[in-house]
PDB file of C-alpha atoms in Angstrom:
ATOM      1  CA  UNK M   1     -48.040  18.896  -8.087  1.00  0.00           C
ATOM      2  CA  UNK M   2     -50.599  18.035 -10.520  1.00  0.00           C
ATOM      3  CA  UNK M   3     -50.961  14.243 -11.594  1.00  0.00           C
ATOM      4  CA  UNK M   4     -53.474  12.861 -14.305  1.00  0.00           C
ATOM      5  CA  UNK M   5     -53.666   9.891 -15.930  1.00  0.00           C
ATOM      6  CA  UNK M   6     -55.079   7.250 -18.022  1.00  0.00           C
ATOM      7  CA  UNK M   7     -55.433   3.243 -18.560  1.00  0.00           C
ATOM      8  CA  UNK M   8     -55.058   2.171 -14.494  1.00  0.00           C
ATOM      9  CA  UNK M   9     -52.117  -0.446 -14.830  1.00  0.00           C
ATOM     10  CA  UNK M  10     -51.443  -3.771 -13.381  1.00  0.00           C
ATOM     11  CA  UNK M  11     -48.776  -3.794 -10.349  1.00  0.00           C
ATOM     12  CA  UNK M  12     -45.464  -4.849 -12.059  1.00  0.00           C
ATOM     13  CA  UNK M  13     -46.088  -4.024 -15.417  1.00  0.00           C
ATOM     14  CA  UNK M  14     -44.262  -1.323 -16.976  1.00  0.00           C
ATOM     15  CA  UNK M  15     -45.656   2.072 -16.990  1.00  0.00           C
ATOM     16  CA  UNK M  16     -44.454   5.639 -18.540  1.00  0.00           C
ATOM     17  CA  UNK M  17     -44.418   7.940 -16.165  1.00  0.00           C
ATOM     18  CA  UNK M  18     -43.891  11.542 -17.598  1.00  0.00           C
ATOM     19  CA  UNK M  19     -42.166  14.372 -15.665  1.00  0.00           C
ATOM     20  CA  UNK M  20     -43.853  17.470 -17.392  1.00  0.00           C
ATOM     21  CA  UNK M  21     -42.189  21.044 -16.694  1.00  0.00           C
ATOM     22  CA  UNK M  22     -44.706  22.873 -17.497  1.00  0.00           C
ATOM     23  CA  UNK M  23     -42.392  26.011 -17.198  1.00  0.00           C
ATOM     24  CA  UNK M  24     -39.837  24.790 -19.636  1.00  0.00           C
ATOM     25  CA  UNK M  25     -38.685  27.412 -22.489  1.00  0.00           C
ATOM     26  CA  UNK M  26     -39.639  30.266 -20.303  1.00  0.00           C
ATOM     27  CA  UNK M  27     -43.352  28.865 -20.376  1.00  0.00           C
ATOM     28  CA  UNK M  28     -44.306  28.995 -23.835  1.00  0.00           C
ATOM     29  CA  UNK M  29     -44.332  24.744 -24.651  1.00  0.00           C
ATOM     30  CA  UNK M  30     -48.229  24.180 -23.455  1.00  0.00           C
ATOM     31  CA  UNK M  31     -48.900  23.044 -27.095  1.00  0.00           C
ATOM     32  CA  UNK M  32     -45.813  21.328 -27.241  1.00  0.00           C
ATOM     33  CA  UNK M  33     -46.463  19.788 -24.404  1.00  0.00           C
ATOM     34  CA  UNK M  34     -50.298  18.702 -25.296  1.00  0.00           C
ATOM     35  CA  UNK M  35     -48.864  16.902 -28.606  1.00  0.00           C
ATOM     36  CA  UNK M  36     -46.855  14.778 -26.604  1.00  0.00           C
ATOM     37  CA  UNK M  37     -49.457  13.760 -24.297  1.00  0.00           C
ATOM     38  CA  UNK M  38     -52.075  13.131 -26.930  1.00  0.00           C
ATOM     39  CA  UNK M  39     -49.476  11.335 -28.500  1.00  0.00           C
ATOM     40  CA  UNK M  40     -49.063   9.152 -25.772  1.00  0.00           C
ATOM     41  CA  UNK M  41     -52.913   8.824 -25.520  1.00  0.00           C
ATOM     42  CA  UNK M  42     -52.909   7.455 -29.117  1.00  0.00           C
ATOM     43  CA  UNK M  43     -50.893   4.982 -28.963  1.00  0.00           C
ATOM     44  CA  UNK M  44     -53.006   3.121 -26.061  1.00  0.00           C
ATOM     45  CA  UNK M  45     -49.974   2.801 -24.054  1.00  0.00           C
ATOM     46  CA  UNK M  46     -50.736   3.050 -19.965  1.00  0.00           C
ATOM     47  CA  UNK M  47     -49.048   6.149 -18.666  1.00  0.00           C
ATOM     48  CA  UNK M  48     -48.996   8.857 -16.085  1.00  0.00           C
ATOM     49  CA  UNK M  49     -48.752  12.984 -16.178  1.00  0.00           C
ATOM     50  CA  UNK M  50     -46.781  14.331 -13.253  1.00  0.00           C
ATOM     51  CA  UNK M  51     -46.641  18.387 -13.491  1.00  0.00           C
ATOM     52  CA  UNK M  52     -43.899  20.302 -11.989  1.00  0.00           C
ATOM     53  CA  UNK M  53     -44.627  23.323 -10.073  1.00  0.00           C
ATOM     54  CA  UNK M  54     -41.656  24.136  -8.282  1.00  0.00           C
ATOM     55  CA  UNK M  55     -37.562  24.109  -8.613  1.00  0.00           C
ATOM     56  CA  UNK M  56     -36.468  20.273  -7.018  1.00  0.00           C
ATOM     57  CA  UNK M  57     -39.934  18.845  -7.487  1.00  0.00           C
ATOM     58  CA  UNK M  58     -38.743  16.679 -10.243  1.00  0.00           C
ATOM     59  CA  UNK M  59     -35.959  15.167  -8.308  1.00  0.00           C
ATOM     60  CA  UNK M  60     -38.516  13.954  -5.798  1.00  0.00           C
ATOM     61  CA  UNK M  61     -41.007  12.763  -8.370  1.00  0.00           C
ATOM     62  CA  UNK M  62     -38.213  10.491  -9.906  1.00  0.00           C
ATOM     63  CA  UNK M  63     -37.250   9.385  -6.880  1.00  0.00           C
ATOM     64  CA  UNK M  64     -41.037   8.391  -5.812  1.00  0.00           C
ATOM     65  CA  UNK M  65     -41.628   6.782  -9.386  1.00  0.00           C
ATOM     66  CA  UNK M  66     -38.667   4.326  -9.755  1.00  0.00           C
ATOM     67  CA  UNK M  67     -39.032   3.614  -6.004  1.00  0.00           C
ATOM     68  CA  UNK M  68     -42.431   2.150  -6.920  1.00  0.00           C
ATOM     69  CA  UNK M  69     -41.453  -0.512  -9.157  1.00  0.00           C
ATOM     70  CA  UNK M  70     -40.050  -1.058 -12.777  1.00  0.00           C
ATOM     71  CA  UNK M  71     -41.137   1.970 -15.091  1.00  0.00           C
ATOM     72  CA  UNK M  72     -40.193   4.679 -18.333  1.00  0.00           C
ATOM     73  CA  UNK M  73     -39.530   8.067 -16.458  1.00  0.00           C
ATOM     74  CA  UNK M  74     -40.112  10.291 -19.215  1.00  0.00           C
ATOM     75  CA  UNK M  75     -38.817  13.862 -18.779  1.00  0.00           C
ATOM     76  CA  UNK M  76     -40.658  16.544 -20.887  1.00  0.00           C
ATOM     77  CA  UNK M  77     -38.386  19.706 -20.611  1.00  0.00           C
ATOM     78  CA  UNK M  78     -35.201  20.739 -20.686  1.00  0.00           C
ATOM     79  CA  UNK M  79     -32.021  20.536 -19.687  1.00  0.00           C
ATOM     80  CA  UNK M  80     -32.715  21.356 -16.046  1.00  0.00           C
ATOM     81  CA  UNK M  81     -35.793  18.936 -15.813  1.00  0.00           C
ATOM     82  CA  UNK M  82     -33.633  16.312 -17.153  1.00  0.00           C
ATOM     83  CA  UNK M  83     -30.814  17.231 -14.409  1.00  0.00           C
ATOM     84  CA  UNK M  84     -33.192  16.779 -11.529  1.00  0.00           C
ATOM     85  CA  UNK M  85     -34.823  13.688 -12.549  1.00  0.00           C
ATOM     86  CA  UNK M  86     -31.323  12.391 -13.209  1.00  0.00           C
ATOM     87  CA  UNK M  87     -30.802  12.840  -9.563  1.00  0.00           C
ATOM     88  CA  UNK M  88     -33.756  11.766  -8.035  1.00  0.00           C
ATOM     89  CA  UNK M  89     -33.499   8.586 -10.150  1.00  0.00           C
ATOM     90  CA  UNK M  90     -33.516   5.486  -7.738  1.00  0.00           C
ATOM     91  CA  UNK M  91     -33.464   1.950  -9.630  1.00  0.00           C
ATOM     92  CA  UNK M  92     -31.023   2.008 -12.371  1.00  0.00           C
ATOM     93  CA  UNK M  93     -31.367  -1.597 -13.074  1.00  0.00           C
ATOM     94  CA  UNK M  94     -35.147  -2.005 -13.210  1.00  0.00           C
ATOM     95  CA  UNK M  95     -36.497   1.685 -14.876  1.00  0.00           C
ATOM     96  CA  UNK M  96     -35.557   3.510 -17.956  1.00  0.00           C
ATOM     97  CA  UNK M  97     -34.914   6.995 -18.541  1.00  0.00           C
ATOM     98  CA  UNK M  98     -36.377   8.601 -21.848  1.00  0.00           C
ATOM     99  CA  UNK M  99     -35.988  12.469 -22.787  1.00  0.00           C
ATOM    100  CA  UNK M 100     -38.806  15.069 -24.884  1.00  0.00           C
ATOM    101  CA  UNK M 101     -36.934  17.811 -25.029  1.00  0.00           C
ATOM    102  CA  UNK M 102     -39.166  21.234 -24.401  1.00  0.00           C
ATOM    103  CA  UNK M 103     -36.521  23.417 -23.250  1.00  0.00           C
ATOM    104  CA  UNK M 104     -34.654  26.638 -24.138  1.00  0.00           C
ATOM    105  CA  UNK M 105     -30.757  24.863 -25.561  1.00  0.00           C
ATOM    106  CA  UNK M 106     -31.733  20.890 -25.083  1.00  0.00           C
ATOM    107  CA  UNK M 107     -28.298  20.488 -25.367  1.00  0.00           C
ATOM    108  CA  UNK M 108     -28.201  16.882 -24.330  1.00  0.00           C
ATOM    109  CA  UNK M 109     -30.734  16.033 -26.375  1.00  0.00           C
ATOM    110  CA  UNK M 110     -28.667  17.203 -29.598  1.00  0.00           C
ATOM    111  CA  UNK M 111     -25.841  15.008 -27.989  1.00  0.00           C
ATOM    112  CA  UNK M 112     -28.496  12.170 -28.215  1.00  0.00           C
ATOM    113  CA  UNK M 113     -29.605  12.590 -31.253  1.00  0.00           C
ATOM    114  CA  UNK M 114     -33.168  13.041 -29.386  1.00  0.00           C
ATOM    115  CA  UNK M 115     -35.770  14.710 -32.164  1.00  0.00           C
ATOM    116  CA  UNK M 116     -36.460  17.919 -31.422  1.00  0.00           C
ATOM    117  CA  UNK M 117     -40.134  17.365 -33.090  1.00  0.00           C
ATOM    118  CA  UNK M 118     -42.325  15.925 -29.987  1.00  0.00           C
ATOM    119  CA  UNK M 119     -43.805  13.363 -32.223  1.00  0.00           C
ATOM    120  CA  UNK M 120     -40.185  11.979 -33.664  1.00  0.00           C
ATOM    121  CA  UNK M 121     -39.343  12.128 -29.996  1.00  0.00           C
ATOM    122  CA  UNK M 122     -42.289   9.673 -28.566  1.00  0.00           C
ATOM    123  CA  UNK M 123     -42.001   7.790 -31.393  1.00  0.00           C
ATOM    124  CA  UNK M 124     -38.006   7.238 -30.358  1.00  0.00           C
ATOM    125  CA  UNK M 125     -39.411   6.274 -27.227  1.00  0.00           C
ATOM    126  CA  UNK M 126     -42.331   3.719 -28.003  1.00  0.00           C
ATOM    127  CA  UNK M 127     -40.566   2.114 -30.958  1.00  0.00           C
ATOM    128  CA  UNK M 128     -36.722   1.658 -29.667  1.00  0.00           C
ATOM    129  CA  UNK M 129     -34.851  -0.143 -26.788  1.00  0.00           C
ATOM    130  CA  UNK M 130     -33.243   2.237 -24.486  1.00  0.00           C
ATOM    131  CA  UNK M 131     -29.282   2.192 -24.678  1.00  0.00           C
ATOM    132  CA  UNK M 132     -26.468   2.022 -21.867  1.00  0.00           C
ATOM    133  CA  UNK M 133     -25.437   5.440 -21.379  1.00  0.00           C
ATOM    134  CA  UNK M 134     -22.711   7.239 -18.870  1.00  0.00           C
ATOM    135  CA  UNK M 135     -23.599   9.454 -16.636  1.00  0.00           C
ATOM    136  CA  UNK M 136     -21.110  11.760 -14.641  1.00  0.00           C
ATOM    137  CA  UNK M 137     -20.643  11.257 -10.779  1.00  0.00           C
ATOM    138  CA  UNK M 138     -19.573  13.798  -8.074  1.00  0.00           C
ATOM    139  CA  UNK M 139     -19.878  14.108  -4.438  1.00  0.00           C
ATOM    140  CA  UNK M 140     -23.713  14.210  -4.015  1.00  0.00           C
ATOM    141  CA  UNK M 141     -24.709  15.579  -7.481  1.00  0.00           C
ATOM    142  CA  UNK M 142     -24.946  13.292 -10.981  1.00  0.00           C
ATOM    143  CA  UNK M 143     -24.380  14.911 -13.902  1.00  0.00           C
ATOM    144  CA  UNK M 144     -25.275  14.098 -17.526  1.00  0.00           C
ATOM    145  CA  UNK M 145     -24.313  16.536 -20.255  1.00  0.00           C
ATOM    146  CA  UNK M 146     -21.054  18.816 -18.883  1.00  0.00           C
ATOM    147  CA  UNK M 147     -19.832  20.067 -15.788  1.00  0.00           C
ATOM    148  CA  UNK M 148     -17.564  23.015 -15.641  1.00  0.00           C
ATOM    149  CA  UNK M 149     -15.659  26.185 -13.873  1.00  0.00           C
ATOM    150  CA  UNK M 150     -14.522  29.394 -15.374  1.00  0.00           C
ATOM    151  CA  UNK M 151     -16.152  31.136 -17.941  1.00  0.00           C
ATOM    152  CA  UNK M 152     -18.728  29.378 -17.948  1.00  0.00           C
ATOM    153  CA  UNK M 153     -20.090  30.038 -14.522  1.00  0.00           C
ATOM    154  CA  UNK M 154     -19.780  33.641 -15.326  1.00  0.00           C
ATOM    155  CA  UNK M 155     -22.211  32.974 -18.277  1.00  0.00           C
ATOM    156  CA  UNK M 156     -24.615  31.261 -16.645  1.00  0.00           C
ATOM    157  CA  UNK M 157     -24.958  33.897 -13.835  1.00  0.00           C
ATOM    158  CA  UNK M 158     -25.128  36.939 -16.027  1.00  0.00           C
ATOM    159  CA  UNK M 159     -28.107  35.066 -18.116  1.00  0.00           C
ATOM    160  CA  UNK M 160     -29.611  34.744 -14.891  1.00  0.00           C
ATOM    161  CA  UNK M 161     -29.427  38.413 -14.122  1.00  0.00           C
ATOM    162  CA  UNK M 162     -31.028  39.622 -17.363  1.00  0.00           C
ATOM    163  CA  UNK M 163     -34.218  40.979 -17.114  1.00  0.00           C
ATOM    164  CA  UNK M 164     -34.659  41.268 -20.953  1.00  0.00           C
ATOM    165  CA  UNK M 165     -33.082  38.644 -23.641  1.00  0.00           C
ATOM    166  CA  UNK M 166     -33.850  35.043 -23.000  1.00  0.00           C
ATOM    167  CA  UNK M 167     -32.744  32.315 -24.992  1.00  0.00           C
ATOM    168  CA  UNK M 168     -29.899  31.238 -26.820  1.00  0.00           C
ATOM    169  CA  UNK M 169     -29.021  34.815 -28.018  1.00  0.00           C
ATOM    170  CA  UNK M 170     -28.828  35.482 -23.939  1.00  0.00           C
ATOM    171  CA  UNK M 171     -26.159  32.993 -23.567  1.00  0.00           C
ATOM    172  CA  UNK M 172     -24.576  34.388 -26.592  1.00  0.00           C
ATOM    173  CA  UNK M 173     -24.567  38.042 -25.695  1.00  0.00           C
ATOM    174  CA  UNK M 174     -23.461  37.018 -21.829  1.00  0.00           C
ATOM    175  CA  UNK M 175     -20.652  34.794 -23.867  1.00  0.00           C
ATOM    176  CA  UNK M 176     -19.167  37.976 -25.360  1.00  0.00           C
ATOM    177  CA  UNK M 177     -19.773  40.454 -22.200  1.00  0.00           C
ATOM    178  CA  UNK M 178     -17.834  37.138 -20.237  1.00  0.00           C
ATOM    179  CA  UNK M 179     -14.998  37.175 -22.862  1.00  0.00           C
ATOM    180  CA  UNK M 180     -14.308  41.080 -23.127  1.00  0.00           C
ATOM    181  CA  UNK M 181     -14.127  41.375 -19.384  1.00  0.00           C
ATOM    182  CA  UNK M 182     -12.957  37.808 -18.810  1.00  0.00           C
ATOM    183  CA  UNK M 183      -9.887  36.619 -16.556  1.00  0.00           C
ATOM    184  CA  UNK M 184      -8.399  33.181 -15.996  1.00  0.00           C
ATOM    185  CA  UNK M 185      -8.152  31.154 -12.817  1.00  0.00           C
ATOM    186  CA  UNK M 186      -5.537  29.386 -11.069  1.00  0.00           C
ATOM    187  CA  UNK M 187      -5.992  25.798 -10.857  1.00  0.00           C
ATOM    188  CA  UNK M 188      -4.361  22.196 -10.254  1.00  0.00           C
ATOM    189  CA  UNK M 189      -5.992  18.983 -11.533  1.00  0.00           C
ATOM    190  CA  UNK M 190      -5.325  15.595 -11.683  1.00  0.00           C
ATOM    191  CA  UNK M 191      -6.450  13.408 -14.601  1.00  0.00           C
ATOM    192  CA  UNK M 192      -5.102   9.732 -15.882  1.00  0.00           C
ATOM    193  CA  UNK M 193      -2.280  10.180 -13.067  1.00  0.00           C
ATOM    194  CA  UNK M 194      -0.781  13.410 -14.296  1.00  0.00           C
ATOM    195  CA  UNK M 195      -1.091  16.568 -12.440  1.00  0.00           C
ATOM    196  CA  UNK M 196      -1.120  20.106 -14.339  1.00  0.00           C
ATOM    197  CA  UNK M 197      -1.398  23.338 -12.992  1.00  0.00           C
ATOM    198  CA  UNK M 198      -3.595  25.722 -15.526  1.00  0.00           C
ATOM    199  CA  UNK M 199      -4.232  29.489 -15.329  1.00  0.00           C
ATOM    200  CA  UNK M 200      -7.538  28.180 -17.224  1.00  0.00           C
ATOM    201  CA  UNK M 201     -10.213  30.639 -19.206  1.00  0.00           C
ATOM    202  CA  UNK M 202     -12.535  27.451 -18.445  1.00  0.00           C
ATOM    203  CA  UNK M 203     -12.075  23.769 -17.430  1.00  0.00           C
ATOM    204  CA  UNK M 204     -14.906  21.626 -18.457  1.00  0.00           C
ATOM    205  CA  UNK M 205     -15.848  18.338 -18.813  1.00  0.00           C
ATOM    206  CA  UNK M 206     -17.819  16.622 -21.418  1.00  0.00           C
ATOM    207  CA  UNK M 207     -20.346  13.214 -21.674  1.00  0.00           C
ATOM    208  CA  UNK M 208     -22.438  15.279 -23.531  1.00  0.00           C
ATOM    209  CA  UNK M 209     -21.114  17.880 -26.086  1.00  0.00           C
ATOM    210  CA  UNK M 210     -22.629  21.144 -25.945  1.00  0.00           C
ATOM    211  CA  UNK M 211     -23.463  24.110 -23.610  1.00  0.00           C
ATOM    212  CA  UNK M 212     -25.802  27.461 -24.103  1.00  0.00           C
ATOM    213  CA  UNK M 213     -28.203  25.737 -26.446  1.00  0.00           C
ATOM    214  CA  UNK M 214     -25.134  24.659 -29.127  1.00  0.00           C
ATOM    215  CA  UNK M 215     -21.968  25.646 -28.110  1.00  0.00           C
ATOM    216  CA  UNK M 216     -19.704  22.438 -28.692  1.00  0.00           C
ATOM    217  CA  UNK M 217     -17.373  22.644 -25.592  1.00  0.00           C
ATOM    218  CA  UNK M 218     -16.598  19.700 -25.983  1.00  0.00           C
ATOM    219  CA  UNK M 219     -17.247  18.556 -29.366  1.00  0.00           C
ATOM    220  CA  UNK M 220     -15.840  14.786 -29.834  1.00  0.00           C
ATOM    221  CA  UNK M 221     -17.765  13.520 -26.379  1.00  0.00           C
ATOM    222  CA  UNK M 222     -19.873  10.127 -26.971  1.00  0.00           C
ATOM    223  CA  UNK M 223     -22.519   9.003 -24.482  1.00  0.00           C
ATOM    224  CA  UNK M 224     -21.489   5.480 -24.346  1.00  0.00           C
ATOM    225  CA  UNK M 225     -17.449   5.059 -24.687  1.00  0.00           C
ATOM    226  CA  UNK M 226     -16.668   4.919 -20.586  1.00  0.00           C
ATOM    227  CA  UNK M 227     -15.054   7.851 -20.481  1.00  0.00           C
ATOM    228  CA  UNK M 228     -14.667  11.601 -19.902  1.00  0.00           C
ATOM    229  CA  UNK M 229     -13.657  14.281 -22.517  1.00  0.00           C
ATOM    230  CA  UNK M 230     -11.760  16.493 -20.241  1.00  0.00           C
ATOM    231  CA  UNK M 231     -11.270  19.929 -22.013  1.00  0.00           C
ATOM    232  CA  UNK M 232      -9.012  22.878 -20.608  1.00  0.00           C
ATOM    233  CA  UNK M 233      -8.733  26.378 -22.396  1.00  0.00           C
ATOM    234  CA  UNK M 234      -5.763  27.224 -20.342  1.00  0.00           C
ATOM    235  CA  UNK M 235      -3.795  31.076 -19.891  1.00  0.00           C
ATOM    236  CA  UNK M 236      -5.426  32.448 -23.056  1.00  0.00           C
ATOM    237  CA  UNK M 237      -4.414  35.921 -24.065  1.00  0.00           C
ATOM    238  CA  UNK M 238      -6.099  39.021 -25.261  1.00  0.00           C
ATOM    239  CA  UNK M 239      -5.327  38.894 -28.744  1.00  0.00           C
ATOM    240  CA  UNK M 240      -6.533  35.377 -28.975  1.00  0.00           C
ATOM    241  CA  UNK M 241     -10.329  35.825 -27.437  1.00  0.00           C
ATOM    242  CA  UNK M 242     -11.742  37.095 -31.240  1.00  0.00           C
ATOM    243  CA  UNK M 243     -10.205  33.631 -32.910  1.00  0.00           C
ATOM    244  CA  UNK M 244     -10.966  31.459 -29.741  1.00  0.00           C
ATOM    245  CA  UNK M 245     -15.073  33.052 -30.078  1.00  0.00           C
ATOM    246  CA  UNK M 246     -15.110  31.916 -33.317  1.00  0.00           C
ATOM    247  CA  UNK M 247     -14.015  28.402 -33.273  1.00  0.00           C
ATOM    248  CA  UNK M 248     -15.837  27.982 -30.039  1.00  0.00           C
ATOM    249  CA  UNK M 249     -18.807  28.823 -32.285  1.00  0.00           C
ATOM    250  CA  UNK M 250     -17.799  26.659 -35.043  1.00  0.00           C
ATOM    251  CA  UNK M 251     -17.130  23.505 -32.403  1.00  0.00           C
ATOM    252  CA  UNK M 252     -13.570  23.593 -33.429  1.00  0.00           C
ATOM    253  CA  UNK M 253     -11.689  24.963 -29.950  1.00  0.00           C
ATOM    254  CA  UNK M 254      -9.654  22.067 -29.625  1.00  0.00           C
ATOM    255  CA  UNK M 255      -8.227  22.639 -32.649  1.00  0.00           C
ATOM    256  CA  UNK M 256      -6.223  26.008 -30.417  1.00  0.00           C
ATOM    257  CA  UNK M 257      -2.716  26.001 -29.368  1.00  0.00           C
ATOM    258  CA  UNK M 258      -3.811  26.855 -25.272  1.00  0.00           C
ATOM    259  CA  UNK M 259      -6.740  24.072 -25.104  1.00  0.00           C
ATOM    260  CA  UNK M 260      -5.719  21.267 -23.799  1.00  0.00           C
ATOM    261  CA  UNK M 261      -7.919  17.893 -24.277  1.00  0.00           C
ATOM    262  CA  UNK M 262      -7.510  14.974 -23.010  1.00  0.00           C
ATOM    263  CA  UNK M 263     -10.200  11.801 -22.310  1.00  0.00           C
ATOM    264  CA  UNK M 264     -10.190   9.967 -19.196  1.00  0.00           C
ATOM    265  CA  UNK M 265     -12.429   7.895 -16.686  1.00  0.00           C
ATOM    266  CA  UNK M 266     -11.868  10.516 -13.668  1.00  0.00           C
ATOM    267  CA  UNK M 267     -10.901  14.367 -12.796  1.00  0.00           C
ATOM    268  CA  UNK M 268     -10.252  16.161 -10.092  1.00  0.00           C
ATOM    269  CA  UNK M 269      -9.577  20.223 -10.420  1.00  0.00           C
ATOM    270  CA  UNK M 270      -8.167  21.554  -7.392  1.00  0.00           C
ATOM    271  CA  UNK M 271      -8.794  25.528  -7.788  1.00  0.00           C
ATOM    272  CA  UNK M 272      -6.778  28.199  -6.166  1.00  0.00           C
ATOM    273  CA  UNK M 273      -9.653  29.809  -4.911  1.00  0.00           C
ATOM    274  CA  UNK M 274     -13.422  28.673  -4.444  1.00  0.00           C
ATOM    275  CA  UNK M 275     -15.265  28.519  -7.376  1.00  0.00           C
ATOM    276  CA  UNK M 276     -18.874  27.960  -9.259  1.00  0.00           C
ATOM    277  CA  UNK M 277     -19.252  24.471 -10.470  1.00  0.00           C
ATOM    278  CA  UNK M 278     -21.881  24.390 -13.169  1.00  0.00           C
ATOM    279  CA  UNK M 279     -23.592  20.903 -13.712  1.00  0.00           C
ATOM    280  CA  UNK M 280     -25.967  20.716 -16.900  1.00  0.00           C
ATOM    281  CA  UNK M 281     -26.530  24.359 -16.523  1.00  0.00           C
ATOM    282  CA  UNK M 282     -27.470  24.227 -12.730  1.00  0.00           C
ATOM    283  CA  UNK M 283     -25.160  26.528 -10.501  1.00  0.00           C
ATOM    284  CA  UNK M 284     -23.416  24.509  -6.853  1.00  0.00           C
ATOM    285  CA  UNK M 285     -21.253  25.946  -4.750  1.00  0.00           C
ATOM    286  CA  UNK M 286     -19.169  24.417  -2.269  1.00  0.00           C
ATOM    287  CA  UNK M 287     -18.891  21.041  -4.340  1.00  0.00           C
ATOM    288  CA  UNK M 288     -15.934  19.274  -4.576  1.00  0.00           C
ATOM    289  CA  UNK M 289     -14.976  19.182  -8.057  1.00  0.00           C
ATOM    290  CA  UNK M 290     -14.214  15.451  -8.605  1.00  0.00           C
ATOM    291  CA  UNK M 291     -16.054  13.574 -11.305  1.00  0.00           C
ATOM    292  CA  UNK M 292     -15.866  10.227 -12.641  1.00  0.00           C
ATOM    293  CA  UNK M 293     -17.381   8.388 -15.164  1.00  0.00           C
ATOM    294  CA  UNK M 294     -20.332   5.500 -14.173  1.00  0.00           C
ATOM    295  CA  UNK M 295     -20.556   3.920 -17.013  1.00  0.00           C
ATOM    296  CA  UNK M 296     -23.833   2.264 -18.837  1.00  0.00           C
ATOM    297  CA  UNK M 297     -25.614   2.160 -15.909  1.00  0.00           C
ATOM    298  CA  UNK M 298     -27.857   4.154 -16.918  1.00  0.00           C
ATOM    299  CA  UNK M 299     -30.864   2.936 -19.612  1.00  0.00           C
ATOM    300  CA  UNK M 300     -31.772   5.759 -22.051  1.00  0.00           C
ATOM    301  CA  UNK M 301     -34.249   5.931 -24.679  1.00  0.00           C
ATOM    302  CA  UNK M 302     -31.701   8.031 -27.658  1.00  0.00           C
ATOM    303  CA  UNK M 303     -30.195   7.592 -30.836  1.00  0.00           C
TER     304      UNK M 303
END
């Protein structure tokens, strides 16, 4: 871990304390991430530099940071980063969360309406009150933006076994390899008391809006209502995958005859067989898939 620093703070007061992935969009934000620093260097604010160097480390340095006492944990990366330091977070009540997005999608950040410009997003931060904001709950693991099964699973594991595109056009090209050879799964859930039984394409489920760097899975999701957008594409057929692709693309899937949408506070999805669970991008197995809502307990620095 590498820690530097400036303007040595008084015990109580409250600090930013930045969570830098320094490995965020495939390595190539070191300027980006310079301009935030000397950003925060400018505006004679006391804060901290925490660098990441491996996979977890940020969930332990949020842990360690809002353990010490009231404080802005500033993530600067992406999706991933912000994941981690999600769960490491320890004192909801006393410590803010703010987001500079320096990732590959920064899908939540779009959801926020978090400036993609690292100077319109410190300036978000030093100028604004952070706002309530949900958060997603399940056994062990908090998620923020959307947790899912199915298709998207599939996705996320063939982007991870490219060797040669990166980006969003990887998620895009694994998107279409995932639909042509795609195949739906048996599953039973339980939301607002009813329970359905789905041969689902996908079953997602949406604080946040967006997946693969602007995908809107779940399109009409707020960060702030209490509740869940629960989205099912359920026993899709051949013929439909080339009109489903394209108003997935356009954020208009709920708009189709087999996607069912419904919002809620909690889900459960009881699969047929064991399955992926993707939270903000990040691959668990083994994980019950039961999620509520917690809301506004969570302090964010976002639109």
């Amino acid at each position: 871990m590498f820690f530097y620093g400036v303007h040595l703070y008084a015990k109580g007061l409250m600090m930013y304390d930045l969570i830098v992935n320094p490995l965020s969009g495939g390595g190539k934000r070191r300027k980006f991430i310079e301009r935030v620093i000397r950003k925060f260097k400018e505006s004679g604010k006391d804060y901290r530099v925490f660098e990441t160097e491996k996979p977890g480390q940020a969930a332990f340095l949020a842990h360690e940071l809002t353990g010490e006492g009231p404080c802005d944990l500033i993530v600067v990366g992406g999706d991933g980063t912000l994941h981690e330091a999600l769960n490491g977070f320890a004192d909801f009540e006393n410590c803010n969360l703010g987001l500079i997005p320096a990732g590959t999608g920064n899908d939540f950040a779009a959801a926020a309406g978090i400036p993609a410009d690292p100077d319109g997003a410190v300036d978000l931060i030093l100028h604004n009150p952070p706002k309530p904001t949900d958060f997603m709950q399940m056994e062990g693991v908090r998620g923020i933006n959307v947790i899912g099964t199915g298709i998207d699973v599939e996705i996320l594991k063939r982007c991870r076994a490219s060797k040669i595109l990166r980006g969003k056009f990887q998620y895009i090209i694994s998107l279409i390899v995932s639909l042509i050879k795609y195949k739906n799964y048996r599953m039973r859930t339980v939301c607002n008391g009813q329970e359905k039984e789905y041969s689902a394409l996908i079953a997602c489920i949406g604080n946040g809006s967006r997946i693969g760097g602007g995908i809107r899975m779940c399109p009409e999701a707020v960060l702030d209502d209490g509740l869940l957008d629960f989205v099912v594409c359920n026993d899709v057929k051949k013929t439909h995958i080339p009109a489903a692709f394209i108003k997935l693309m356009k954020g208009k899937i709920l708009q189709e005859d087999f996607t069912r949408f419904v919002r809620c506070e909690k889900v459960e999805v009881f699969p047929e067989k064991k399955l992926t669970v993707q939270v903000d991008g990040e691959l668990y197995d083994d994980i019950p898939f039961r999620v509520e809502v917690v809301k506004g307990k969570l302090k964010m620095y976002r639109k």
